[in-house]
Coordinates of C-alpha atoms and ligand atoms in Angstrom, one line a residue:
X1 CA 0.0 0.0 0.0
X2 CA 0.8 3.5 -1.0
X3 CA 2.4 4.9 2.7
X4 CA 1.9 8.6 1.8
X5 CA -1.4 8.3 -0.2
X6 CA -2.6 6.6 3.1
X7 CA -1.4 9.3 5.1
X8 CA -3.3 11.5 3.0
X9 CA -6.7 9.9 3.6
X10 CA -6.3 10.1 7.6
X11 CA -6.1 14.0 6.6
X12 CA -8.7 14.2 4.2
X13 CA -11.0 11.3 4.3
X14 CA -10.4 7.9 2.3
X15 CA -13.3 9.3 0.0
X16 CA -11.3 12.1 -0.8
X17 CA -8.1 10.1 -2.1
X18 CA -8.8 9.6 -5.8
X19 CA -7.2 7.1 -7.5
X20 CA -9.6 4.9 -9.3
X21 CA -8.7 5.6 -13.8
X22 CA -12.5 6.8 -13.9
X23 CA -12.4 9.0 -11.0
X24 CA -8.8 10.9 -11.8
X25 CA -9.3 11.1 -15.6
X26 CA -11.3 14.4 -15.2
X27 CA -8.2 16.2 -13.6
X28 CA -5.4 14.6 -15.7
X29 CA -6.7 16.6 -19.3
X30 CA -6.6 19.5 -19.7
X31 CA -9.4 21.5 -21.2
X32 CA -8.0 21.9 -24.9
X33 CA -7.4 17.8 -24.6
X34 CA -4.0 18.2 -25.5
X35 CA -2.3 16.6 -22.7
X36 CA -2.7 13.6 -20.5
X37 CA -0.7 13.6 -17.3
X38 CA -0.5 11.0 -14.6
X39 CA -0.5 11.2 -11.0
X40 CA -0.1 9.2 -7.8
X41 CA -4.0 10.4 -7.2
X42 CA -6.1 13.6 -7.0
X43 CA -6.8 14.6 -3.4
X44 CA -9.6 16.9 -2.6
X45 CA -9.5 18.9 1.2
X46 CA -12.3 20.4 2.7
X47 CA -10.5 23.2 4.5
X48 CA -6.8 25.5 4.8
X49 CA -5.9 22.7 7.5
X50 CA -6.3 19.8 5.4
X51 CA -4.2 21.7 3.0
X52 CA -2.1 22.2 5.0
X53 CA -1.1 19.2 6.1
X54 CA -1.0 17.5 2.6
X55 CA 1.4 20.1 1.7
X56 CA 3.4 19.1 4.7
X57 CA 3.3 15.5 3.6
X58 CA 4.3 16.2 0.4
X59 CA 7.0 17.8 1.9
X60 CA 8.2 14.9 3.6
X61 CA 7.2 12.4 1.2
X62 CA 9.0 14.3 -1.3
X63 CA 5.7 14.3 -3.5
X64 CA 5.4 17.1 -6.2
X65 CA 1.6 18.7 -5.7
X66 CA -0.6 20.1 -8.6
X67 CA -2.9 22.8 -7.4
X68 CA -6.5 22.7 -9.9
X69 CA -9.3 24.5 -9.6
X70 CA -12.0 24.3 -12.9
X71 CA -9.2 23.5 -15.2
X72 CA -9.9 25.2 -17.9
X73 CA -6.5 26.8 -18.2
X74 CA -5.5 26.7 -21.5
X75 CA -1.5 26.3 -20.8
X76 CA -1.5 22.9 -19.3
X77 CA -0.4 24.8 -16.3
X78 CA -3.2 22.9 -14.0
X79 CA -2.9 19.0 -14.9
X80 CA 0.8 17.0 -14.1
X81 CA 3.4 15.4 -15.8
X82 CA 3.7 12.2 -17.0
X83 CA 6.0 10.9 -14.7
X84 CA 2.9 10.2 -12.0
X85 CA 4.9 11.4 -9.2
X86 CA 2.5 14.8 -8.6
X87 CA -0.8 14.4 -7.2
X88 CA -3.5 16.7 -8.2
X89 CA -4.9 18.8 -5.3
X90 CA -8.5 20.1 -5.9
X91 CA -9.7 23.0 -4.3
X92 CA -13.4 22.5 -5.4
X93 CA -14.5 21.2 -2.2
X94 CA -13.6 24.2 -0.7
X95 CA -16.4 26.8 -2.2
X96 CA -17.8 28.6 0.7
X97 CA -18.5 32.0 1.2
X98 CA -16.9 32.8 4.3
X99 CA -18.4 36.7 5.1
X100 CA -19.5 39.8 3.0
X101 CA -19.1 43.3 4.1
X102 CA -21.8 46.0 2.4
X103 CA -20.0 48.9 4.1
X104 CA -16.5 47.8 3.4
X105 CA -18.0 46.5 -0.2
X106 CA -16.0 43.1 0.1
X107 CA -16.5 39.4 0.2
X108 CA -14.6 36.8 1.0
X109 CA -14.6 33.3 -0.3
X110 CA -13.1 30.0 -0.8
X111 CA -10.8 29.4 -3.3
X112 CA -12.5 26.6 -5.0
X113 CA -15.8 29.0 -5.3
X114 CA -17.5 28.9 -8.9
X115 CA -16.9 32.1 -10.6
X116 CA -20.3 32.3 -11.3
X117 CA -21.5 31.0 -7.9
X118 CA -19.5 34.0 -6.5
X119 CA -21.2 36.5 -9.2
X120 CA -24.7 35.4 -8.0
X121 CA -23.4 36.2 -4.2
X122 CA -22.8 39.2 -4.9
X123 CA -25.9 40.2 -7.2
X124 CA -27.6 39.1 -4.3
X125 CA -26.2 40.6 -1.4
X126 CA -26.8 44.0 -4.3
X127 CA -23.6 44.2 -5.6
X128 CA -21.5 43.1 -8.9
X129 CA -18.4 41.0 -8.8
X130 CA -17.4 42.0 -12.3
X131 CA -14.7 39.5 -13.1
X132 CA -16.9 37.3 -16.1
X133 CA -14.5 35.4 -18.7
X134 CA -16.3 32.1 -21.0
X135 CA -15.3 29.9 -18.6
X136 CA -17.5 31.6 -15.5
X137 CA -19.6 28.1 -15.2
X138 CA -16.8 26.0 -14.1
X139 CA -13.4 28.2 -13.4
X140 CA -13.0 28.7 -9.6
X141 CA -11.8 32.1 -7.9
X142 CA -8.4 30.4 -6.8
X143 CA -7.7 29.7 -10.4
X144 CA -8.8 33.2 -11.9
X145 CA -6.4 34.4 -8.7
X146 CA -3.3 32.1 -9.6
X147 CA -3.4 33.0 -13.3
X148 CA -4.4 36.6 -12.9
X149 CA -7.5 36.2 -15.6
X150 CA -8.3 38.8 -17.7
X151 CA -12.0 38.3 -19.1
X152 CA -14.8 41.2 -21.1
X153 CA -14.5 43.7 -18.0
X154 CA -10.6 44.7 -17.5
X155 CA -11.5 47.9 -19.5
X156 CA -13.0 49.2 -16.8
X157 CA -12.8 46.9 -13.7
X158 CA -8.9 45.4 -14.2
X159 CA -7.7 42.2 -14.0
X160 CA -8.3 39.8 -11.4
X161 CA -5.5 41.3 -9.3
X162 CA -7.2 44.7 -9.5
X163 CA -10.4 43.2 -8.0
X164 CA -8.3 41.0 -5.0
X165 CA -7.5 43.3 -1.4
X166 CA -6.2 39.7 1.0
X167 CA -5.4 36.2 0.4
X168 CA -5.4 32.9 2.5
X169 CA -2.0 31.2 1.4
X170 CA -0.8 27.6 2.3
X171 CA 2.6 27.7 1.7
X172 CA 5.2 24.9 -0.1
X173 CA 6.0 24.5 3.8
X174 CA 2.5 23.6 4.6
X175 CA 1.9 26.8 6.7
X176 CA -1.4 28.6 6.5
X177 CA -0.8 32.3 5.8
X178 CA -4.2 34.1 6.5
X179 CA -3.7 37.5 4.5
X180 CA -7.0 37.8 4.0
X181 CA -7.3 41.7 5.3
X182 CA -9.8 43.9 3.4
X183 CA -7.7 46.9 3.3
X184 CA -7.6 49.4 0.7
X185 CA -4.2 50.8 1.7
X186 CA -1.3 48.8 3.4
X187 CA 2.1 49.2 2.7
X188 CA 3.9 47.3 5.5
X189 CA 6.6 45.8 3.5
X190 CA 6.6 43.6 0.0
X191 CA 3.9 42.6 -1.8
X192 CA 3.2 38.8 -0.6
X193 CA -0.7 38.5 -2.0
X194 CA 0.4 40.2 -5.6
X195 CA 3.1 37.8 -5.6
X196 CA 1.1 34.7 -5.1
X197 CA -1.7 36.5 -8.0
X198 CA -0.6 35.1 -11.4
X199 CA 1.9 32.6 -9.9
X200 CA -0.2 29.7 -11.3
X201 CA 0.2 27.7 -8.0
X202 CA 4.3 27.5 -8.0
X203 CA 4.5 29.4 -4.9
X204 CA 1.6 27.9 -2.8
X205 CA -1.7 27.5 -2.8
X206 CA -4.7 30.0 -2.6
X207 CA -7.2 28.6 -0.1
X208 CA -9.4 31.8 0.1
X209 CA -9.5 35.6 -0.5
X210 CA -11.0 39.1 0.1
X211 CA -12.6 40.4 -3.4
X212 CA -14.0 43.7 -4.1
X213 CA -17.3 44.1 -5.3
X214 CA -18.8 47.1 -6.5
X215 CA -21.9 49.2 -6.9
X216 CA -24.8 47.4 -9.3
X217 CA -25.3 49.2 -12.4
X218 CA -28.7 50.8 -13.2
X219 CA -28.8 50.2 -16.6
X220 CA -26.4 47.8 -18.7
X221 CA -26.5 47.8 -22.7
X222 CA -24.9 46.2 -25.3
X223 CA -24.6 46.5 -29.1
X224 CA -22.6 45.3 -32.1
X225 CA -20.9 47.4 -34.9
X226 CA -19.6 46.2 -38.3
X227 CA -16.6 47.7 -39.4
X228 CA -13.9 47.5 -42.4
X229 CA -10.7 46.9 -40.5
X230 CA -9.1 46.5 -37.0
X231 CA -7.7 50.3 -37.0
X232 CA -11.2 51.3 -37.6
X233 CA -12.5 49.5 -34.5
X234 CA -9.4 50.9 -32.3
X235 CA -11.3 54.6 -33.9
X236 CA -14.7 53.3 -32.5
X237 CA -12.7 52.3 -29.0
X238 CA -11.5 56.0 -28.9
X239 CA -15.0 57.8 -30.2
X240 CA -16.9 55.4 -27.5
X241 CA -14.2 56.1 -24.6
X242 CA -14.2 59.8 -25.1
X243 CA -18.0 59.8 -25.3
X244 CA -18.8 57.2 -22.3
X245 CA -15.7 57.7 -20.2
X246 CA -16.0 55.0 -17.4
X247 CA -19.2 53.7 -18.7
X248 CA -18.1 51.5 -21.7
X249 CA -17.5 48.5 -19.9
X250 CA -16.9 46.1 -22.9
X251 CA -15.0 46.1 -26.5
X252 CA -14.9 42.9 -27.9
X253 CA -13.7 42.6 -31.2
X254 CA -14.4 39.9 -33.5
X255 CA -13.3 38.8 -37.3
X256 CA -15.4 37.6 -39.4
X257 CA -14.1 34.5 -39.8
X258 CA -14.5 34.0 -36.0
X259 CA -18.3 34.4 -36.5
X260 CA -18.6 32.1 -39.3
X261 CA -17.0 29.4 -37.5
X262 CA -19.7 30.3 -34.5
X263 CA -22.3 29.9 -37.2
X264 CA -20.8 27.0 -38.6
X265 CA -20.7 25.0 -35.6
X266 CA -23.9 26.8 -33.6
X267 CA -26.4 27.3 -36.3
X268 CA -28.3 28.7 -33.5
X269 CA -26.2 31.4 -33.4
X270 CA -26.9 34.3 -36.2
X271 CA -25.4 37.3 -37.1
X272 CA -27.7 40.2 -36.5
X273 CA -26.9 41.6 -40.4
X274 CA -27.9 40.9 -43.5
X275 CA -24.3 41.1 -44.9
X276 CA -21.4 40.2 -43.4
X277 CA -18.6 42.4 -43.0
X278 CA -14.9 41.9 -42.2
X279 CA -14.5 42.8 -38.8
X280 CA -17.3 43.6 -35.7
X281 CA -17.0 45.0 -32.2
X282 CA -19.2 44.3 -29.0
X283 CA -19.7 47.1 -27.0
X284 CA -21.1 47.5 -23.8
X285 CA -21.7 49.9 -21.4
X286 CA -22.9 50.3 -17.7
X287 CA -24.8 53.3 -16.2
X288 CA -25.2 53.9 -13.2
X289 CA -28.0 56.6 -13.7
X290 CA -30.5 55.2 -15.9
X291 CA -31.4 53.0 -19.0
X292 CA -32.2 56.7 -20.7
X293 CA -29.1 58.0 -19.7
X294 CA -27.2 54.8 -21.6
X295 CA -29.4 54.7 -24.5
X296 CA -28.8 58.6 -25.3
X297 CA -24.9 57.8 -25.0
X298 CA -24.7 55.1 -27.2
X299 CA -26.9 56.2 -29.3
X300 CA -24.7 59.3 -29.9
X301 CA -21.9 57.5 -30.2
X302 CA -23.0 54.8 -32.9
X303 CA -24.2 58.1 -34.6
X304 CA -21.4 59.4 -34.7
X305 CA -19.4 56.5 -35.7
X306 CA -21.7 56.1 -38.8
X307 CA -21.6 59.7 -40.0
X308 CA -17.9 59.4 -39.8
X309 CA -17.9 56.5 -41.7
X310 CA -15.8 54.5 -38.7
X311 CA -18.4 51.9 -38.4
X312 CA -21.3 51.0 -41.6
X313 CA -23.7 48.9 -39.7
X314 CA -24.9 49.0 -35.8
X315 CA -27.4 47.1 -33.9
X316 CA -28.3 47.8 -30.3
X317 CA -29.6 44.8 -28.1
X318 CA -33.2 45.9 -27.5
X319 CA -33.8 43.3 -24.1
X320 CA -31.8 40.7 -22.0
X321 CA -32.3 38.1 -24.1
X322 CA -30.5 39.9 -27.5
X323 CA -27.8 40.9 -25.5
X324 CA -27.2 37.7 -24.2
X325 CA -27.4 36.5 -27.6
X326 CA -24.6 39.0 -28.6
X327 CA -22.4 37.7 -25.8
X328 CA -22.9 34.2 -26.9
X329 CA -22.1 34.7 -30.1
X330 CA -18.6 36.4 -28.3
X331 CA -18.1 33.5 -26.1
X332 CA -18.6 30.7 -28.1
X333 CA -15.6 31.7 -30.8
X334 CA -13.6 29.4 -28.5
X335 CA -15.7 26.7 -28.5
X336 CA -16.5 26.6 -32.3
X337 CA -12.8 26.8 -32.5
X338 CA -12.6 23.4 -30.8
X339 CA -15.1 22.0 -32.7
X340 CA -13.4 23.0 -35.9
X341 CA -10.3 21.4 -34.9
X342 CA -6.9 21.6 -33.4
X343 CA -5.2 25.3 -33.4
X344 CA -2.7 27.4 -31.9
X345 CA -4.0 29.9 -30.1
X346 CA -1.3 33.3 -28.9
X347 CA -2.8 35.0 -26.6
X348 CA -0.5 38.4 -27.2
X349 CA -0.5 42.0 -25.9
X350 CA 0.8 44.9 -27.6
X351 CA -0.2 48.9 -26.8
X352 CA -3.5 49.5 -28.2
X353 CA -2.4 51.8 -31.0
X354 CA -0.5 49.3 -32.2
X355 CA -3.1 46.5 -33.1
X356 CA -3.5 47.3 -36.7
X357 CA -0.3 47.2 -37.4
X358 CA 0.3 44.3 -35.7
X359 CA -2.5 42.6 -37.4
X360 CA -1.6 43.6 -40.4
X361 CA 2.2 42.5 -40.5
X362 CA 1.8 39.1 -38.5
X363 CA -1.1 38.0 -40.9
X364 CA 1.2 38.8 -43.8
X365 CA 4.5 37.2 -42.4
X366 CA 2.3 34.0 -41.5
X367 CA 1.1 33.6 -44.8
X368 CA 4.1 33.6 -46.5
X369 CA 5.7 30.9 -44.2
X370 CA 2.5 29.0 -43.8
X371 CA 0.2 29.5 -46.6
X372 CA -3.0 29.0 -46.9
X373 CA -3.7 29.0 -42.3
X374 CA -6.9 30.2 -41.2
X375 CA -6.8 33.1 -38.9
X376 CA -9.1 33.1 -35.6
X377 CA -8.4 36.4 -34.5
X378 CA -10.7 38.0 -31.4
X379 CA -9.9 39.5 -28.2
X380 CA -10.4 41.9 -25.7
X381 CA -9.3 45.2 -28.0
X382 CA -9.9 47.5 -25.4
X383 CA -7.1 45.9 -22.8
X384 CA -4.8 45.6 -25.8
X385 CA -5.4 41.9 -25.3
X386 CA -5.8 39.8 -28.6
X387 CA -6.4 36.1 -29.1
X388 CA -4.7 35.6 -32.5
X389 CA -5.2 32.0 -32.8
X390 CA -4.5 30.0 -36.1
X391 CA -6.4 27.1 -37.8
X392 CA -4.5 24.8 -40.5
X393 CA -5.3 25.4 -43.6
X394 CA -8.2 23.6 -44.8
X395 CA -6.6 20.8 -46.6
X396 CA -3.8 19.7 -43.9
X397 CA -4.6 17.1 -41.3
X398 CA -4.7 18.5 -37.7
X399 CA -1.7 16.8 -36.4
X400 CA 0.5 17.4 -39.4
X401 CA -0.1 21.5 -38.2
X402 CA 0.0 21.2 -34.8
X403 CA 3.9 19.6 -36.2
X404 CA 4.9 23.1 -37.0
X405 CA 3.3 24.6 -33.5
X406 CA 7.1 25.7 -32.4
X407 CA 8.0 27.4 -35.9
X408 CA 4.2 28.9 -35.9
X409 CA 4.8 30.5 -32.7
X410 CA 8.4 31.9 -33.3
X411 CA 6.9 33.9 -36.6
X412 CA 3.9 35.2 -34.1
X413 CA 6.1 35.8 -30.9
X414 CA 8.8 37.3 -32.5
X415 CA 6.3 39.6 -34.1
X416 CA 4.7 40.5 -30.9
X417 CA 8.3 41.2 -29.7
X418 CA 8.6 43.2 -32.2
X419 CA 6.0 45.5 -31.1
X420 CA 7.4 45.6 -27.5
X421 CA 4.0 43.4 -26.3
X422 CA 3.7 40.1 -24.2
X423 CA 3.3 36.3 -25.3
X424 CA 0.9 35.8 -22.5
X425 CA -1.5 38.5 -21.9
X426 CA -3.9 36.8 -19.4
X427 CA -3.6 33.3 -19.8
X428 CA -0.4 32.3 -18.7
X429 CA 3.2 30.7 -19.3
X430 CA 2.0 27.2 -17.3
X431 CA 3.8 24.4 -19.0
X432 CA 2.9 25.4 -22.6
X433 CA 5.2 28.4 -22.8
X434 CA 7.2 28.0 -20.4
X435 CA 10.8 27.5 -23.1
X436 CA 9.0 30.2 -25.1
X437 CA 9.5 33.1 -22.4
X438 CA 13.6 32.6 -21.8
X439 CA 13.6 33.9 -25.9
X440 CA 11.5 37.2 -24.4
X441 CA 12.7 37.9 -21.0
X442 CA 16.3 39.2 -20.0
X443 CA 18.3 37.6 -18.0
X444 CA 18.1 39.3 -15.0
X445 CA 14.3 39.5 -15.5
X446 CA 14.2 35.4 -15.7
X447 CA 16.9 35.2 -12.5
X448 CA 14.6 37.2 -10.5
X449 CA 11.9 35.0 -10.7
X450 CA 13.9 31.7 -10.5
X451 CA 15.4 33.3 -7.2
X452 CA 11.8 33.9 -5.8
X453 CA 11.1 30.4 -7.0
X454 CA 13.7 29.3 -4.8
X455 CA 13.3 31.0 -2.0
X456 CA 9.5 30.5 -1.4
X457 CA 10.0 26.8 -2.6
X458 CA 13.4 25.0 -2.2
X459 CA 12.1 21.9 -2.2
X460 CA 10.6 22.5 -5.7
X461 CA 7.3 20.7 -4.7
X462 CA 4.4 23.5 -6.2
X463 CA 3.7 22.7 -9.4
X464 CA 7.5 21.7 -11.1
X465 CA 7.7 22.4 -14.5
X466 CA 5.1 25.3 -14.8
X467 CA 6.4 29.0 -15.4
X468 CA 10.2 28.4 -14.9
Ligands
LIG501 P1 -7.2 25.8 -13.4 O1 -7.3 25.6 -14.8 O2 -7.6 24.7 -12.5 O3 -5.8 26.2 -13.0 C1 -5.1 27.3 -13.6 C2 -3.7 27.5 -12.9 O4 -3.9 28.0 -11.6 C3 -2.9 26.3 -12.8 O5 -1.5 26.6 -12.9 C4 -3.2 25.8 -11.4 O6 -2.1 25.0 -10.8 C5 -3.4 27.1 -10.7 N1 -4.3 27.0 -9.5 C6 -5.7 26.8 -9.6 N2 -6.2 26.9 -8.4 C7 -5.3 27.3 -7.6 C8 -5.2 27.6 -6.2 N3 -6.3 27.6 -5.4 N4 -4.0 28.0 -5.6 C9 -2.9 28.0 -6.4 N5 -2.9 27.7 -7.7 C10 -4.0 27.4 -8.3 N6 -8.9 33.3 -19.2 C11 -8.9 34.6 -19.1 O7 -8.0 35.2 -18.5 N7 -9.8 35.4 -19.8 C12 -10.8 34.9 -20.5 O8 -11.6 35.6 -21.1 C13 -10.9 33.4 -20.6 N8 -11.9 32.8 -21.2 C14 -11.9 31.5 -21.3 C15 -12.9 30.9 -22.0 C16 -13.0 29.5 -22.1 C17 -14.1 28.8 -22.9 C18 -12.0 28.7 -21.5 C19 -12.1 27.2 -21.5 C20 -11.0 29.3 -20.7 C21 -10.9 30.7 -20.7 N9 -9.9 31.3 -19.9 C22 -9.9 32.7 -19.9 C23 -8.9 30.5 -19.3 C24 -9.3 30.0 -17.9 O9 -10.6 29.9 -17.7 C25 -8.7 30.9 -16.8 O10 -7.3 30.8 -16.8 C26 -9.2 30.6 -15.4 O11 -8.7 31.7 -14.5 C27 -8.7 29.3 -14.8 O12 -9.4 29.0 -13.6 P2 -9.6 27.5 -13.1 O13 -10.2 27.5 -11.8 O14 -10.2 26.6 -14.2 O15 -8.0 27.1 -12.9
LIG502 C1 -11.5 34.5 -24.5 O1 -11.3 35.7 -24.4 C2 -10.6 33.5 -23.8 O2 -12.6 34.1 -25.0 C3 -10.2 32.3 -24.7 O3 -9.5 34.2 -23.3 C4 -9.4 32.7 -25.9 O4 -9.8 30.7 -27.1 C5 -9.0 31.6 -26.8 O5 -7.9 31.7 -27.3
LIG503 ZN1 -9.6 36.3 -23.4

């Protein structure tokens, strides 16, 4: 019998020791199913102690440990190796919320919390937790927190760092650090919670934090615009933020080849025009004085965007249900994606100004080395943020593209380089980019980490072979 996988279920429950094929598949693919790792088992605590101590057992055991929360990362930074010497620790059990504050406008919750459980808390306690990314149904807090998400609402809201004032961390020592203070201001030394945000679990592991929530909006509306190009959209983004200030919430952009692929796949799904056009942008804005008040703004500024020929086509959800239906139609680009096939998706940053160019030069250097790939390219325009993902082209087999994945992301990377922007805007380096950075970062920048690394965890037991 296993000695430390024993000692585990004296901590935790024998219940909660998975290690049954059936039972651990779930946590040993990752979403994308691109990678299949193995693992002594997947063991699921109830509470910072238990953590705790199966941290300090893995310590002592010598056991590497896999923090997951939804996984639904998409840089295999949440499922193990294949050498089946990790286990998987799930945080889902622990989903509580622990206490909200209406004065102090916070909540605190446990790190294995559904994203959209959490949202609902909030809407219901009369207050919006504005974090919302695809994934809201099954991505937990602790994993939005250890890979710093992103998602439709940075423009105005931030990242998931923006939105985080304390943390609960159990360290690689198996010591429970209870940060979780609900302070706006505090400057008592280093950073400790903002180091643990984005370190996708190789530092310890997130057992609960203190979130922000804000004020609900009165009045929330959402419309799409057709334009010609990318740098007509980035016009639109600068007509809409000088007109609506704080209140544009949203600005999606979309190709149209994303759409089509939605269409292909969900012919549910329809685009609100009778003629397609190359490029569209979702829009959204929050107001918190009226539905009126919204209306007249975007109104003005879709009017204004027509007569200046930024935009050629508009549509304004008119209820709930269309504007959900223009958010689905958003979200589901990464699903249809799947369905289509295999791809390889960049999730890049450069400064806003830059996207057309960028656009524009990376499509053209793509298709002269690799003629013929279908781009998928979407993203957050409004944080900078773009998912320029690439399909093979029609006729090549899946596997024989995903082949060229290393020389595919060079010509994109170096492009993105180029343009002095990241290779991971908000998804992460995990295990899929993590040889990929060294060609990006300097030297010192890459020792400074390693030497965090090492002092936090010595023993190398949080998640090896993620990030560094
Ligand atoms: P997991 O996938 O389980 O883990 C992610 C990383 O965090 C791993 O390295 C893991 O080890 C670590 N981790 C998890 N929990 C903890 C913890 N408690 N303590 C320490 N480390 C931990 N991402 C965006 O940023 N923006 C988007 O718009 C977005 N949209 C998406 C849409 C779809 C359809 C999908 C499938 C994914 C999307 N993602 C997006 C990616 C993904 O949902 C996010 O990275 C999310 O934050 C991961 O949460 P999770 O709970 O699933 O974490
Ligand atoms: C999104 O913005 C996610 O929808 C997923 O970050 C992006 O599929 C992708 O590449
Ligand atoms: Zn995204």
């Amino acid at each position: 019998m296993n000695k430390f996988l024993n000692e585990c279920r004296a901590v935790v429950g024998a219940e909660q020791v998975l290690t049954a094929e059936a039972d651990t598949a779930p946590y040993l693919t990752d979403w994308r199913r691109r990678f299949t790792g193995k693992a002594q088992g997947v063991v699921r605590p109830a509470s910072a102690d238990e953590v705790a101590a199966i941290v300090k057992l893995c310590n002592q055991f010598q056991v590497p440990v896999v923090p997951q929360g939804g996984n639904t990362g998409l840089v295999l930074g949440s499922v193990p190796d294949t050498s089946g010497s990790a286990i998987v620790l799930s945080l889902t059990r622990m989903n509580r919320v622990r206490a909200i504050d209406l004065i102090n406008n916070t909540i605190t919750v446990e790190a294995g919390c559904i994203l959209q459980n959490l949202q609902t808390a909030a809407a219901e306690a009369g207050r919006l937790f504005p974090l919302s990314l695809g994934a809201e149904g099954s991505c937990t807090i602790g994993g939005n927190l250890s890979t710093n998400a992103g998602g439709t609402g940075v423009l105005r809201y931030g990242n998931t760092r923006e939105l985080c004032l304390g943390l609960e961390v159990v360290t690689p020592q198996g010591e429970v650090w209870n940060g979780l203070r609900g302070l706006r201001k505090d400057n008592t030394g280093y950073d400790l919670r903002d180091l643990f945000i984005g370190a996708e679990g190789t530092l310890g592991i997130i057992t609960a934090a203190v979130l922000k929530l804000f004020p609900q909006p009165k009045a929330q509306l959402t419309a799409l615009a057709a334009m010609r190009t990318p740098d007509d959209a980035l016009t639109l983004l600068n007509l809409a933020q000088g007109r609506c200030g704080a209140a544009l919430t949203g600005f999606e952009l979309m190709s149209e080849f994303c759409l089509q692929l939605v269409n292909k796949h969900f012919p549910q799904m329809q685009l609100p025009f009778p003629q397609s056009s190359p490029q569209y942008v979702l829009l959204e804005l929050s107001d918190s004085e009226s539905e009126e008040h919204a209306m007249a703004m975007l109104e003005a500024v879709i009017t204004a965007a027509l007569e200046e020929g930024v935009i050629h086509d508009a549509v304004v959800a008119g209820s709930i249900a269309q504007s959900k239906s223009l958010w689905h139609l958003r979200e589901h680009i990464t699903l249809a994606q799947a369905e289509e096939g295999k791809n390889i998706k960049h999730d890049v940053s450069v400064p806003i100004s830059r996207i057309g160019d960028f656009i524009r030069e990376t499509d053209i250097l793509l298709q002269k080395a690799f003629p013929g790939t279908r781009m998928v390219t979407f993203g957050h325009l409004g944080d900078g943020n773009l998912h320029y993902n690439v399909s093979p082209p029609e006729a090549m087999a899946d596997d024989a593209f995903i082949e060229q994945q290393d020389a595919v992301n060079q010509v994109v990377h170096d492009s993105v380089h180029r343009f002095s922007g990241s290779i991971s805007a908000e998804h992460g380096l995990g295990a899929l980019k993590r040889e990929e950075i060294r060609r990006y970062k300097s030297e010192v920048e890459m020792r400074l980490m390693e030497t965090i690394k090492q002092a936090l965890d010595p023993m190398k037991i949080m998640n090896p072979g993620k990030i560094l």
